[in-house]
Amino acid sequence: MSAIVTARGVGYEFSNGRNLFSNLNFSLEATLSALVGPNGVGKTCLAQILAGDLEPTEGIVRRTGPVTLFPQRQEPEPVTVAEFLSAEYEWSLLREMLLQSVELEATCTTLSGGQWMRVRLARALDNQFLIMDEPTNDLDHEGREALVQFLRHREGGALLISHDRECLKICEEILELSNRGISKFGGDWSAYMEAKERERERLGTALDLAKREREAALADGAEQLARQEKRNRRGAESAARGGTPKILLGARKRRAQSATGRLDAAVQDRAEKAVREAHEALSEMKIDPVMYADLTGGELPAQKLVAEASGFNIRFRDWIYRHDIEFAWRGNVRMALRGANGSGKSTLLRALRGEQFEVRGQLRRGDLATLYLDQRCSTLDESKSVSTMFALFQPRAIAK
């Protein structure tokens, strides 16, 4: 099978001189591959380079056919779904699965994040080779299942950048980008994880061995020092008996101590370096690409009101919830809000923030400082630095 994309010596350096990655060499064929690695290592930047949307600062990329980047986020256009898809696409069972919860006459700007993702996937179905950056963002369980089927059955090959384990499991090869460069694993997700475990065990063994060698070097140094001290005592006793001139004994002592010190320092330096290198290799080991989150915040009193709804509903063209909502949320409890794309999850969260809608029933909100992170991260101002944005948000409770 011939390569669709080939990278030779590819690197990218920012204008401020920071080197993101360098000398990457690999190829992609018409199979389903995954690109994994820790956040910030340069996966999205590499995806843009492979698709031709960004020029590398070193090396070259060759493509034997069209390569399309499916970005993490794309602003919806003010057109209907049917217009966005255009009349050129052919209807298929896979497209029907993707669009089953979407009205073709709905305007794209009115869709939920998950519905908009489904529509984008439906239009991308016929592209020859896709590079997909976090396509499971905003998708519910059914949407993820549809994406898995999308990836299984479409032709042309794809490179998937994802933290979603279910999507990673169906990939036929894994490319891992890290601060050490890029490594290609020729097996599936299970083979990759087994290789990771072997690497982890190897590095752990190397670290244990280096620590034992360091302890041995320290013990040997202490033994040498004890022998030298013993010789010094013998020399002092001999001088006391008048057998050896003191000036000669002093010179011998200084030479012996100097030689012992140099040898001891060299051995210990090598031992310390071995431990340091082994520890760094283990700590910088290519990271498990599955993402975990641990949200922290100030603890609330047990009966502190977060939110409470009674007979609550929200109206757009019609009441969006089939049954009026009833719930009570109090105290230091973490909640998960689940439902299909377009079922009104984000709308309810916006109502909890105090956004005004046409409603019926009651919705009470507790007196809490909250932070709301929407699907598109619209609260982030890209013109500001990380430290400036961090200073703006000091919440005591997290809404989403």
Short mmCIF file of C-alpha atoms in Angstrom, two decimals, residues 32-36 136 148 151 160-174 187-190 192-193 288-291:
data_model
loop_
_atom_site.label_atom_id
_atom_site.label_comp_id
_atom_site.label_asym_id
_atom_site.label_seq_id
_atom_site.Cartn_x
_atom_site.Cartn_y
_atom_site.Cartn_z
CA LEU A 32 -7.13 4.36 10.15
CA SER A 33 -4.28 5.73 12.26
CA ALA A 34 -4.22 7.60 15.56
CA LEU A 35 -1.92 10.45 16.59
CA VAL A 36 -1.58 10.58 20.38
CA THR A 136 -15.78 13.41 19.64
CA VAL A 148 -17.13 4.96 15.30
CA LEU A 151 -14.56 5.69 10.86
CA LEU A 160 -7.42 10.56 14.25
CA ILE A 161 -6.26 12.88 17.03
CA SER A 162 -8.30 11.95 20.07
CA HIS A 163 -8.40 11.18 23.80
CA ASP A 164 -11.47 8.99 23.30
CA ARG A 165 -10.55 5.40 24.12
CA GLU A 166 -13.41 3.87 22.10
CA CYS A 167 -12.24 5.65 18.95
CA LEU A 168 -8.60 4.80 19.61
CA LYS A 169 -9.48 1.11 19.91
CA ILE A 170 -10.53 0.85 16.25
CA CYS A 171 -7.30 2.38 14.89
CA GLU A 172 -4.94 0.07 13.05
CA GLU A 173 -1.72 1.87 13.97
CA ILE A 174 -0.65 4.42 16.56
CA GLY A 187 -0.41 -2.65 15.93
CA ASP A 188 -3.79 -1.66 17.31
CA TRP A 189 -4.54 0.09 20.61
CA SER A 190 -4.02 -3.08 22.66
CA TYR A 192 0.32 -0.04 21.78
CA MET A 193 -0.69 -0.25 25.44
CA ASP A 288 -0.93 7.81 28.22
CA PRO A 289 -3.05 9.88 25.79
CA VAL A 290 -6.34 9.27 27.58
CA MET A 291 -7.47 12.48 29.25
#
